């Protein structure tokens, strides 16, 4: 019964968004209210704690809001300067095939950004770029989330792996370093086994959901190139995990694979002879389109050179690498620059810290957006219009994120109660494990999916459930490192459907209100990828 009450807000949220197509800004305030009711009446939490954790969640939403703001600001600035049109024209010279464009940008370039930054940055950056190339906004949002799954476990220079290991410190003791290496290898192997096929499978969903004749033959036609794209990423990705540890697999995989993919596309290597495109824009369904129309817009003539049009993105990628890799010395400096709200509602230890200088929404997104008018010779009117449109465009996402993250924080911290119950999250996970029984190995990654779906972060999902997965593996006589690896991998695939990422991507491409439709479309690839990973793990020897 406790599990049913804990699941109730999630079920209501999914039902209203995915079935009735309510927007996130309508559903999530209602879901937060339902969680508060359950917390006060069933879990018997003190009102001050419910309010305190809700306020903490509202503050935490700022982290994501700032990333969204920066990503949208970059997009609008580049549109005003004419850079987006120039980039689009440049890709036409490499390839005009939308399938190839999706793999170059949504698979390989996104993986590089994930390795450097993580935390929802790549889809928020990549989806608008795809829209600028001519993708329907809903298609750009979907493929950006689906393809940015394999790199997630090693995003932000390995943060999800370290989150899992740190939560297991009490179990591992002196064996922490060895467990980290084993976990890195297991996670990389599972992701490699699935990731080799992720580009092809992602294109299958793209052509079926957004193609004119919705035929899989358009995905099979590009199969050789898609498998080459998978191989070009997962080989350096796996080798890096094996020999260098968890910090750099996604970063190096994207950095090494991107030139190969660009060369192959330019040279026509494995590229199908027949070009594929979306239907003409006038034939797009209503929910494919952006619902945000900028006022007083005159399309800028693409007079910029190609390298200057790409310069802001090159600056963003470079700054992310320099500020995220500890060896450069800037990561610690920027991370230390914080604004703090201590003891929210007088609760000891409930301190909110905004590491403003380390947030990619500020450095590099907003920083580069401030530099771009000078780099591209924009007029003050163009710059003003980009900023005004950005504030208007993200307003719906602000409401959704504030209530969505507030809801999650109440659920995460609901163990602070007078009823003596564990948190709602823990009870949901244990119930899923009990239902799985001896099939827990198949079920374990779906707990990771659940954690990311609700918390919005693979790292947070791992912190929440890694110890639970470890304990369950010991009780059932399963290999703990494999079960924890499945938790990490499932959490990565859960990023396709998590509230934070979905709301953020919808905001950046201007499809506020389509969050439920996007979750519904991404749920199938999320479950398919997760099940494949579980089956791969089931086929492996027990190990030692």
Short mmCIF file of C-alpha atoms in Angstrom, two decimals:
data_model
loop_
_atom_site.label_atom_id
_atom_site.label_comp_id
_atom_site.label_asym_id
_atom_site.label_seq_id
_atom_site.Cartn_x
_atom_site.Cartn_y
_atom_site.Cartn_z
CA UNK A 1 0.00 0.00 0.00
CA UNK A 2 2.85 2.37 0.79
CA UNK A 3 4.32 1.69 -2.63
CA UNK A 4 0.97 2.45 -4.26
CA UNK A 5 0.76 5.78 -2.46
CA UNK A 6 4.37 6.56 -3.39
CA UNK A 7 3.74 5.70 -7.05
CA UNK A 8 0.47 7.65 -7.21
CA UNK A 9 1.97 11.08 -8.06
CA UNK A 10 4.15 9.47 -10.75
CA UNK A 11 1.21 7.61 -12.26
CA UNK A 12 -0.92 10.76 -12.30
CA UNK A 13 1.91 12.73 -13.88
CA UNK A 14 2.53 10.16 -16.62
CA UNK A 15 -1.19 9.72 -17.26
CA UNK A 16 -1.91 13.43 -17.63
CA UNK A 17 1.19 14.18 -19.70
CA UNK A 18 1.45 11.09 -21.91
CA UNK A 19 -2.24 10.21 -22.34
CA UNK A 20 -4.10 13.50 -21.99
CA UNK A 21 -1.25 15.64 -23.37
CA UNK A 22 -1.31 18.15 -20.54
CA UNK A 23 1.70 20.43 -20.47
CA UNK A 24 4.34 20.03 -17.77
CA UNK A 25 3.60 23.49 -16.40
CA UNK A 26 0.01 22.33 -15.70
CA UNK A 27 0.77 18.82 -14.47
CA UNK A 28 3.79 19.27 -12.21
CA UNK A 29 2.21 21.81 -9.81
CA UNK A 30 -0.66 19.34 -9.41
CA UNK A 31 1.77 16.44 -8.89
CA UNK A 32 3.66 18.46 -6.27
CA UNK A 33 0.39 19.09 -4.42
CA UNK A 34 -0.41 15.37 -4.49
CA UNK A 35 3.05 14.49 -3.12
CA UNK A 36 2.60 17.05 -0.35
CA UNK A 37 -0.76 15.50 0.56
CA UNK A 38 0.72 11.99 0.68
CA UNK A 39 3.71 13.21 2.66
CA UNK A 40 1.56 14.96 5.29
CA UNK A 41 -1.13 12.30 5.68
CA UNK A 42 0.53 8.91 5.00
CA UNK A 43 4.21 9.55 5.80
CA UNK A 44 3.22 12.04 8.53
CA UNK A 45 6.02 14.46 7.70
CA UNK A 46 6.15 17.70 9.62
CA UNK A 47 4.79 20.63 7.57
CA UNK A 48 8.04 22.55 8.13
CA UNK A 49 10.00 19.71 6.52
CA UNK A 50 7.63 19.45 3.56
CA UNK A 51 7.89 23.19 3.00
CA UNK A 52 11.65 23.20 3.54
CA UNK A 53 12.35 20.43 1.03
CA UNK A 54 9.93 22.02 -1.44
CA UNK A 55 11.78 25.33 -1.20
CA UNK A 56 15.09 23.49 -1.55
CA UNK A 57 13.76 21.86 -4.73
CA UNK A 58 12.64 25.25 -6.06
CA UNK A 59 16.15 26.58 -5.50
CA UNK A 60 17.68 23.47 -7.12
CA UNK A 61 15.53 24.10 -10.18
CA UNK A 62 17.58 27.25 -10.74
CA UNK A 63 20.52 25.08 -11.83
CA UNK A 64 18.52 23.63 -14.73
CA UNK A 65 16.75 26.91 -15.52
CA UNK A 66 20.08 28.67 -15.92
CA UNK A 67 21.31 25.95 -18.31
CA UNK A 68 18.11 26.28 -20.36
CA UNK A 69 18.41 30.06 -20.41
CA UNK A 70 21.99 29.91 -21.67
CA UNK A 71 21.22 27.31 -24.35
CA UNK A 72 18.18 29.23 -25.64
CA UNK A 73 20.11 32.52 -25.55
CA UNK A 74 22.90 31.02 -27.68
CA UNK A 75 20.33 29.73 -30.17
CA UNK A 76 18.48 33.04 -30.44
CA UNK A 77 21.71 35.03 -30.69
CA UNK A 78 23.02 32.83 -33.50
CA UNK A 79 19.71 33.04 -35.32
CA UNK A 80 19.76 36.83 -35.13
CA UNK A 81 23.35 37.02 -36.35
CA UNK A 82 22.69 34.71 -39.31
CA UNK A 83 25.07 32.06 -37.97
CA UNK A 84 22.42 29.33 -37.79
CA UNK A 85 21.53 29.81 -41.43
CA UNK A 86 25.23 29.71 -42.37
CA UNK A 87 25.78 26.52 -40.34
CA UNK A 88 22.78 24.96 -42.05
CA UNK A 89 24.19 25.86 -45.44
CA UNK A 90 27.56 24.41 -44.43
CA UNK A 91 26.02 21.08 -43.53
CA UNK A 92 24.34 20.94 -46.89
CA UNK A 93 27.86 20.78 -48.40
CA UNK A 94 28.79 17.87 -46.11
CA UNK A 95 25.45 16.12 -46.30
CA UNK A 96 21.84 17.15 -46.72
CA UNK A 97 20.63 13.75 -45.49
CA UNK A 98 18.83 14.29 -42.19
CA UNK A 99 19.81 10.83 -40.94
CA UNK A 100 23.52 11.60 -41.34
CA UNK A 101 23.11 15.05 -39.78
CA UNK A 102 21.39 13.48 -36.76
CA UNK A 103 24.29 11.08 -36.23
CA UNK A 104 27.03 13.68 -36.62
CA UNK A 105 25.43 16.20 -34.27
CA UNK A 106 23.04 14.23 -32.06
CA UNK A 107 25.30 11.19 -31.57
CA UNK A 108 28.95 12.19 -31.88
CA UNK A 109 29.10 15.94 -31.14
CA UNK A 110 26.61 15.46 -28.30
CA UNK A 111 28.77 12.70 -26.78
CA UNK A 112 31.75 15.04 -26.68
CA UNK A 113 29.69 17.72 -24.90
CA UNK A 114 28.29 15.09 -22.51
CA UNK A 115 31.77 13.96 -21.57
CA UNK A 116 32.80 17.51 -20.80
CA UNK A 117 29.70 18.86 -19.11
CA UNK A 118 26.79 16.43 -18.59
CA UNK A 119 23.76 17.35 -16.46
CA UNK A 120 21.37 17.83 -19.38
CA UNK A 121 23.64 20.19 -21.30
CA UNK A 122 24.06 18.22 -24.60
CA UNK A 123 20.37 17.85 -25.59
CA UNK A 124 19.70 21.48 -24.65
CA UNK A 125 22.58 22.52 -26.92
CA UNK A 126 22.17 20.00 -29.75
CA UNK A 127 18.38 20.05 -30.27
CA UNK A 128 18.29 23.77 -31.23
CA UNK A 129 21.19 23.18 -33.61
CA UNK A 130 19.20 20.43 -35.34
CA UNK A 131 16.17 22.73 -35.52
CA UNK A 132 18.39 25.32 -37.17
CA UNK A 133 19.26 22.73 -39.82
CA UNK A 134 15.58 22.15 -40.62
CA UNK A 135 14.50 19.37 -38.24
CA UNK A 136 10.94 19.59 -36.87
CA UNK A 137 11.34 20.76 -33.25
CA UNK A 138 9.71 17.63 -31.80
CA UNK A 139 11.95 15.38 -33.92
CA UNK A 140 15.05 17.32 -32.88
CA UNK A 141 14.10 17.03 -29.21
CA UNK A 142 13.40 13.30 -29.49
CA UNK A 143 16.56 12.30 -31.34
CA UNK A 144 18.77 14.54 -29.17
CA UNK A 145 17.56 12.73 -26.05
CA UNK A 146 17.61 9.22 -27.54
CA UNK A 147 21.12 9.45 -28.98
CA UNK A 148 22.52 11.12 -25.86
CA UNK A 149 22.16 7.97 -23.74
CA UNK A 150 25.28 5.85 -24.15
CA UNK A 151 27.65 8.68 -23.10
CA UNK A 152 25.67 9.68 -19.99
CA UNK A 153 27.23 7.24 -17.52
CA UNK A 154 30.61 8.87 -18.13
CA UNK A 155 29.27 12.40 -18.45
CA UNK A 156 30.80 15.40 -16.68
CA UNK A 157 34.16 13.57 -16.54
CA UNK A 158 32.75 10.48 -14.82
CA UNK A 159 30.47 12.07 -12.22
CA UNK A 160 27.73 9.34 -12.34
CA UNK A 161 30.32 6.61 -11.67
CA UNK A 162 31.83 8.51 -8.76
CA UNK A 163 28.34 9.18 -7.40
CA UNK A 164 27.63 5.44 -7.32
CA UNK A 165 31.00 4.56 -5.76
CA UNK A 166 30.80 7.28 -3.11
CA UNK A 167 27.41 6.00 -1.97
CA UNK A 168 29.01 2.56 -1.45
CA UNK A 169 31.94 3.78 0.64
CA UNK A 170 30.66 2.03 3.78
CA UNK A 171 30.63 -1.33 1.99
CA UNK A 172 33.85 -1.05 -0.01
CA UNK A 173 36.42 0.28 2.45
CA UNK A 174 39.93 -0.30 1.11
CA UNK A 175 38.50 -1.98 -1.99
CA UNK A 176 37.02 1.27 -3.34
CA UNK A 177 39.64 1.80 -6.04
CA UNK A 178 39.40 -1.75 -7.36
CA UNK A 179 35.60 -1.61 -7.34
CA UNK A 180 35.70 1.68 -9.28
CA UNK A 181 37.83 0.12 -12.00
CA UNK A 182 35.64 -3.00 -12.19
CA UNK A 183 32.47 -0.90 -12.27
CA UNK A 184 33.91 1.30 -15.00
CA UNK A 185 34.73 -1.76 -17.10
CA UNK A 186 31.30 -3.36 -16.58
CA UNK A 187 29.42 -0.14 -17.37
CA UNK A 188 31.55 0.51 -20.45
CA UNK A 189 31.05 -3.05 -21.72
CA UNK A 190 27.27 -2.93 -21.31
CA UNK A 191 27.07 0.49 -22.94
CA UNK A 192 29.35 -0.64 -25.76
CA UNK A 193 27.23 -3.72 -26.46
CA UNK A 194 24.09 -1.57 -26.69
CA UNK A 195 25.72 1.61 -27.97
CA UNK A 196 27.02 -0.02 -31.15
CA UNK A 197 23.35 -0.29 -32.22
CA UNK A 198 22.02 2.94 -30.66
CA UNK A 199 22.59 5.10 -33.79
CA UNK A 200 20.73 2.61 -35.98
CA UNK A 201 17.90 2.11 -33.49
CA UNK A 202 17.61 5.86 -32.96
CA UNK A 203 17.23 6.38 -36.70
CA UNK A 204 14.58 3.64 -36.82
CA UNK A 205 12.45 5.63 -34.41
CA UNK A 206 13.19 8.88 -36.27
CA UNK A 207 12.10 7.67 -39.72
CA UNK A 208 9.04 5.79 -38.45
CA UNK A 209 7.75 8.63 -36.28
CA UNK A 210 8.67 11.55 -38.55
CA UNK A 211 9.11 10.17 -42.06
CA UNK A 212 6.63 10.86 -44.82
CA UNK A 213 5.88 7.18 -45.45
CA UNK A 214 6.97 6.02 -41.93
CA UNK A 215 8.95 3.12 -43.37
CA UNK A 216 11.83 1.34 -41.68
CA UNK A 217 13.50 0.83 -45.05
CA UNK A 218 14.89 4.37 -44.73
CA UNK A 219 16.71 3.34 -41.55
CA UNK A 220 17.95 0.06 -43.04
CA UNK A 221 19.26 1.99 -46.05
CA UNK A 222 21.62 3.91 -43.77
CA UNK A 223 22.49 0.87 -41.63
CA UNK A 224 26.15 0.62 -42.75
CA UNK A 225 26.82 4.27 -41.91
CA UNK A 226 24.88 4.03 -38.61
CA UNK A 227 26.88 0.97 -37.51
CA UNK A 228 30.07 2.75 -38.53
CA UNK A 229 28.99 5.69 -36.37
CA UNK A 230 28.39 3.33 -33.45
CA UNK A 231 31.77 1.67 -33.93
CA UNK A 232 33.63 4.98 -34.32
CA UNK A 233 32.40 6.02 -30.88
CA UNK A 234 32.29 2.84 -28.80
CA UNK A 235 35.80 1.59 -29.67
CA UNK A 236 37.68 4.60 -28.26
CA UNK A 237 34.99 4.87 -25.56
CA UNK A 238 35.55 1.32 -24.30
CA UNK A 239 39.33 1.43 -24.63
CA UNK A 240 39.45 4.67 -22.67
CA UNK A 241 37.32 3.18 -19.89
CA UNK A 242 39.54 0.10 -19.80
CA UNK A 243 42.88 1.91 -19.63
CA UNK A 244 42.20 5.41 -18.28
CA UNK A 245 39.23 4.99 -15.93
CA UNK A 246 35.81 6.69 -15.73
CA UNK A 247 36.68 10.34 -16.40
CA UNK A 248 37.21 10.43 -20.16
CA UNK A 249 35.37 7.66 -22.11
CA UNK A 250 32.57 9.87 -23.46
CA UNK A 251 34.86 12.84 -24.02
CA UNK A 252 37.50 10.89 -25.95
CA UNK A 253 34.92 8.73 -27.73
CA UNK A 254 33.29 11.86 -29.18
CA UNK A 255 36.57 13.64 -29.85
CA UNK A 256 38.07 10.66 -31.73
CA UNK A 257 34.89 9.59 -33.50
CA UNK A 258 33.75 12.99 -34.78
CA UNK A 259 36.50 13.44 -37.42
CA UNK A 260 35.87 9.91 -38.74
CA UNK A 261 32.17 10.62 -39.09
CA UNK A 262 32.73 13.99 -40.79
CA UNK A 263 35.21 12.40 -43.21
CA UNK A 264 32.85 9.51 -44.00
CA UNK A 265 29.92 11.86 -44.64
CA UNK A 266 31.99 14.20 -46.82
CA UNK A 267 33.59 11.34 -48.78
CA UNK A 268 30.31 9.47 -49.20
CA UNK A 269 31.72 6.44 -47.37
CA UNK A 270 28.82 4.07 -46.57
CA UNK A 271 26.38 6.94 -47.23
CA UNK A 272 23.19 5.79 -49.00
CA UNK A 273 22.67 7.09 -52.51
CA UNK A 274 19.11 8.18 -51.82
CA UNK A 275 18.80 11.26 -49.63
CA UNK A 276 16.18 11.23 -46.85
CA UNK A 277 14.36 14.27 -45.53
CA UNK A 278 11.32 15.13 -43.44
CA UNK A 279 8.06 16.06 -45.12
CA UNK A 280 7.72 19.66 -46.24
CA UNK A 281 7.10 21.98 -43.24
CA UNK A 282 3.54 22.68 -44.37
CA UNK A 283 2.80 18.95 -43.90
CA UNK A 284 4.16 18.79 -40.34
CA UNK A 285 1.72 17.81 -37.62
CA UNK A 286 0.80 20.59 -35.22
CA UNK A 287 2.73 19.06 -32.32
CA UNK A 288 5.92 18.85 -34.43
CA UNK A 289 6.14 22.63 -34.64
CA UNK A 290 7.46 25.28 -32.30
CA UNK A 291 4.71 27.17 -30.52
CA UNK A 292 6.88 30.19 -29.86
CA UNK A 293 6.94 32.80 -32.62
CA UNK A 294 9.47 35.57 -32.34
CA UNK A 295 8.19 39.07 -33.04
CA UNK A 296 9.71 41.54 -35.49
CA UNK A 297 12.05 38.92 -36.90
CA UNK A 298 13.73 39.53 -40.22
CA UNK A 299 15.90 36.55 -41.18
CA UNK A 300 19.50 37.64 -41.20
CA UNK A 301 21.40 37.13 -44.41
CA UNK A 302 24.05 34.41 -43.96
CA UNK A 303 27.01 36.69 -44.76
CA UNK A 304 29.28 35.15 -42.11
CA UNK A 305 32.04 32.78 -43.05
CA UNK A 306 31.47 29.19 -41.97
CA UNK A 307 34.29 29.18 -39.42
CA UNK A 308 33.01 32.40 -37.84
CA UNK A 309 29.46 30.99 -37.68
CA UNK A 310 30.81 27.92 -35.85
CA UNK A 311 33.12 29.99 -33.62
CA UNK A 312 30.63 30.34 -30.70
CA UNK A 313 30.13 26.55 -30.61
CA UNK A 314 33.87 25.97 -30.81
CA UNK A 315 34.35 28.40 -27.91
CA UNK A 316 31.65 26.60 -25.91
CA UNK A 317 33.23 23.18 -26.46
CA UNK A 318 36.72 24.47 -25.66
CA UNK A 319 35.62 26.27 -22.49
CA UNK A 320 33.72 23.20 -21.30
CA UNK A 321 36.80 21.02 -21.69
CA UNK A 322 39.16 23.50 -20.03
CA UNK A 323 36.82 24.12 -17.09
CA UNK A 324 35.79 20.48 -16.52
CA UNK A 325 39.12 18.63 -16.61
CA UNK A 326 40.88 19.04 -13.24
CA UNK A 327 44.36 19.09 -14.80
CA UNK A 328 43.74 22.59 -16.17
CA UNK A 329 43.18 23.98 -12.66
CA UNK A 330 39.97 25.92 -13.38
CA UNK A 331 37.44 23.34 -12.22
CA UNK A 332 38.19 23.77 -8.53
CA UNK A 333 38.37 27.55 -8.84
CA UNK A 334 35.00 27.90 -10.59
CA UNK A 335 33.32 25.29 -8.37
CA UNK A 336 34.28 27.30 -5.30
CA UNK A 337 32.37 30.38 -6.49
CA UNK A 338 29.00 29.83 -4.84
CA UNK A 339 25.94 31.63 -3.60
CA UNK A 340 24.56 29.91 -0.49
CA UNK A 341 21.16 29.83 1.21
CA UNK A 342 21.86 28.14 4.59
CA UNK A 343 19.44 26.18 6.79
CA UNK A 344 16.29 26.53 4.70
CA UNK A 345 13.27 26.76 7.04
CA UNK A 346 15.72 26.30 9.92
CA UNK A 347 16.51 22.69 8.96
CA UNK A 348 20.08 21.75 9.82
CA UNK A 349 22.09 20.66 6.82
CA UNK A 350 19.49 21.84 4.30
CA UNK A 351 21.74 24.34 2.55
CA UNK A 352 21.34 25.36 -1.07
CA UNK A 353 24.50 26.22 -2.98
CA UNK A 354 24.47 27.74 -6.44
CA UNK A 355 27.86 27.16 -8.06
CA UNK A 356 27.07 29.90 -10.53
CA UNK A 357 30.48 30.08 -12.20
CA UNK A 358 30.57 26.31 -12.80
CA UNK A 359 27.09 26.09 -14.34
CA UNK A 360 27.38 25.71 -18.13
CA UNK A 361 24.38 28.01 -18.48
CA UNK A 362 26.57 30.91 -17.35
CA UNK A 363 30.08 29.75 -18.33
CA UNK A 364 30.23 29.12 -21.22
CA UNK A 365 26.69 29.60 -22.65
CA UNK A 366 25.83 33.11 -21.45
CA UNK A 367 29.45 34.22 -21.60
CA UNK A 368 29.72 33.22 -25.27
CA UNK A 369 26.31 34.76 -25.98
CA UNK A 370 27.65 38.06 -24.64
CA UNK A 371 30.73 37.80 -26.87
CA UNK A 372 28.88 36.75 -30.03
CA UNK A 373 27.44 40.20 -30.95
CA UNK A 374 31.00 41.49 -31.15
CA UNK A 375 32.28 38.41 -33.01
CA UNK A 376 29.43 38.53 -35.53
CA UNK A 377 28.94 42.28 -35.82
CA UNK A 378 25.35 42.26 -34.57
CA UNK A 379 23.31 45.42 -34.10
CA UNK A 380 21.99 46.42 -30.65
CA UNK A 381 18.46 45.75 -31.89
CA UNK A 382 19.35 42.17 -32.84
CA UNK A 383 21.01 41.56 -29.48
CA UNK A 384 18.07 43.02 -27.57
CA UNK A 385 15.62 40.89 -29.56
CA UNK A 386 17.60 37.70 -28.80
CA UNK A 387 17.51 38.40 -25.05
CA UNK A 388 13.82 39.40 -25.02
CA UNK A 389 12.77 36.31 -26.95
CA UNK A 390 14.82 34.10 -24.62
CA UNK A 391 13.06 35.35 -21.49
CA UNK A 392 9.67 34.88 -23.15
CA UNK A 393 10.52 31.42 -24.41
CA UNK A 394 11.63 29.87 -21.12
CA UNK A 395 8.75 31.15 -18.96
CA UNK A 396 6.75 27.90 -19.17
CA UNK A 397 9.78 25.78 -18.32
CA UNK A 398 10.44 27.82 -15.18
CA UNK A 399 7.05 26.93 -13.68
CA UNK A 400 7.37 23.24 -14.61
CA UNK A 401 10.87 22.88 -13.21
CA UNK A 402 10.24 24.68 -9.95
CA UNK A 403 7.32 22.41 -9.05
CA UNK A 404 8.83 19.29 -10.61
CA UNK A 405 12.10 19.49 -8.69
CA UNK A 406 10.25 20.50 -5.52
CA UNK A 407 8.12 17.35 -5.83
CA UNK A 408 11.21 15.16 -6.28
CA UNK A 409 12.96 16.64 -3.24
CA UNK A 410 9.96 15.91 -1.01
CA UNK A 411 9.94 12.32 -2.27
CA UNK A 412 13.69 11.90 -1.84
CA UNK A 413 13.66 13.21 1.72
CA UNK A 414 10.39 11.71 2.90
CA UNK A 415 12.25 9.36 5.27
CA UNK A 416 12.26 12.35 7.65
CA UNK A 417 8.83 11.49 9.07
CA UNK A 418 7.06 10.52 12.28
CA UNK A 419 5.59 7.31 10.83
CA UNK A 420 8.95 5.51 10.74
CA UNK A 421 8.78 4.81 7.01
CA UNK A 422 11.63 4.83 4.51
CA UNK A 423 11.53 7.44 1.75
CA UNK A 424 9.02 7.10 -1.06
CA UNK A 425 11.87 6.45 -3.49
CA UNK A 426 13.34 3.63 -1.40
CA UNK A 427 9.95 1.97 -0.92
CA UNK A 428 9.26 2.10 -4.65
CA UNK A 429 12.63 0.51 -5.44
CA UNK A 430 12.22 -2.24 -2.83
CA UNK A 431 8.75 -3.04 -4.12
CA UNK A 432 10.10 -3.38 -7.65
CA UNK A 433 12.85 -5.68 -6.36
CA UNK A 434 10.37 -7.82 -4.45
CA UNK A 435 8.20 -8.19 -7.54
CA UNK A 436 11.23 -9.18 -9.59
CA UNK A 437 12.37 -11.99 -7.27
CA UNK A 438 14.92 -14.27 -8.94
CA UNK A 439 14.71 -12.18 -12.13
CA UNK A 440 16.25 -9.22 -10.33
CA UNK A 441 19.17 -9.00 -12.76
CA UNK A 442 16.67 -8.21 -15.51
CA UNK A 443 14.87 -5.77 -13.26
CA UNK A 444 17.86 -3.90 -11.78
CA UNK A 445 18.41 -1.41 -14.64
CA UNK A 446 14.77 -0.36 -14.55
CA UNK A 447 15.30 0.86 -10.99
CA UNK A 448 18.03 3.07 -12.44
CA UNK A 449 15.54 4.30 -15.05
CA UNK A 450 13.05 5.11 -12.29
CA UNK A 451 15.65 7.03 -10.31
CA UNK A 452 16.67 9.21 -13.27
CA UNK A 453 13.08 9.62 -14.46
CA UNK A 454 12.16 11.20 -11.15
CA UNK A 455 15.36 12.92 -10.04
CA UNK A 456 16.46 14.18 -13.45
CA UNK A 457 20.03 12.97 -13.03
CA UNK A 458 21.89 9.70 -13.52
CA UNK A 459 24.25 10.80 -10.76
CA UNK A 460 21.40 11.35 -8.29
CA UNK A 461 19.79 8.05 -9.31
CA UNK A 462 23.07 6.25 -8.56
CA UNK A 463 23.48 7.99 -5.22
CA UNK A 464 19.93 7.01 -4.29
CA UNK A 465 19.92 3.37 -5.35
CA UNK A 466 23.48 2.04 -5.70
CA UNK A 467 23.62 0.88 -2.08
CA UNK A 468 20.19 -0.72 -2.38
CA UNK A 469 21.29 -2.54 -5.54
CA UNK A 470 24.52 -3.65 -3.86
CA UNK A 471 22.70 -5.04 -0.80
CA UNK A 472 20.11 -6.83 -2.94
CA UNK A 473 22.85 -8.45 -5.03
CA UNK A 474 24.50 -9.81 -1.88
CA UNK A 475 21.19 -11.18 -0.57
CA UNK A 476 20.40 -12.91 -3.88
CA UNK A 477 23.94 -14.19 -4.48
CA UNK A 478 24.45 -12.04 -7.57
CA UNK A 479 27.64 -10.25 -8.60
CA UNK A 480 27.37 -6.82 -6.87
CA UNK A 481 29.48 -4.92 -9.40
CA UNK A 482 27.27 -6.16 -12.24
CA UNK A 483 24.07 -5.16 -10.50
CA UNK A 484 25.45 -1.72 -9.68
CA UNK A 485 26.62 -1.42 -13.31
CA UNK A 486 23.06 -2.15 -14.44
CA UNK A 487 21.85 0.58 -12.09
CA UNK A 488 24.26 3.04 -13.73
CA UNK A 489 23.38 1.98 -17.28
CA UNK A 490 19.64 2.05 -16.60
CA UNK A 491 20.01 5.51 -15.11
CA UNK A 492 21.71 6.66 -18.31
CA UNK A 493 18.87 5.39 -20.48
CA UNK A 494 16.37 7.00 -18.10
CA UNK A 495 17.76 10.38 -19.14
CA UNK A 496 15.67 10.07 -22.33
CA UNK A 497 12.45 10.48 -20.37
CA UNK A 498 13.37 12.33 -17.17
CA UNK A 499 11.34 15.44 -16.37
CA UNK A 500 14.27 17.84 -16.19
CA UNK A 501 15.73 16.92 -19.57
CA UNK A 502 12.38 16.73 -21.34
CA UNK A 503 11.22 20.11 -20.03
CA UNK A 504 14.60 21.64 -20.81
CA UNK A 505 14.75 20.35 -24.39
CA UNK A 506 11.14 21.33 -25.10
CA UNK A 507 11.92 24.84 -23.89
CA UNK A 508 15.03 25.20 -26.04
CA UNK A 509 13.23 24.26 -29.26
CA UNK A 510 10.01 26.12 -28.44
CA UNK A 511 7.55 23.25 -27.95
CA UNK A 512 6.32 23.97 -24.43
CA UNK A 513 3.32 21.75 -23.74
CA UNK A 514 4.65 18.81 -25.78
CA UNK A 515 6.49 17.22 -22.85
CA UNK A 516 3.97 14.40 -22.51
CA UNK A 517 4.15 13.58 -26.20
CA UNK A 518 7.94 13.53 -26.04
CA UNK A 519 7.98 11.22 -23.00
CA UNK A 520 5.51 8.91 -24.74
CA UNK A 521 7.68 8.72 -27.86
CA UNK A 522 10.93 8.25 -25.95
CA UNK A 523 9.57 5.65 -23.54
CA UNK A 524 9.82 2.86 -26.14
CA UNK A 525 13.53 3.37 -27.00
CA UNK A 526 14.27 3.84 -23.30
CA UNK A 527 12.70 0.49 -22.41
CA UNK A 528 14.18 -1.27 -25.46
CA UNK A 529 17.74 -0.10 -24.73
CA UNK A 530 17.38 -0.96 -21.04
CA UNK A 531 16.07 -4.45 -21.79
CA UNK A 532 18.92 -5.11 -24.24
CA UNK A 533 21.45 -4.12 -21.58
CA UNK A 534 19.78 -6.45 -19.07
CA UNK A 535 19.81 -9.35 -21.55
CA UNK A 536 23.49 -8.73 -22.31
CA UNK A 537 24.26 -8.84 -18.58
CA UNK A 538 22.23 -12.03 -18.20
CA UNK A 539 24.31 -13.70 -20.92
CA UNK A 540 27.63 -12.91 -19.22
CA UNK A 541 29.40 -15.43 -16.95
CA UNK A 542 28.83 -14.98 -13.23
CA UNK A 543 32.35 -13.61 -12.68
CA UNK A 544 34.17 -13.44 -9.41
#
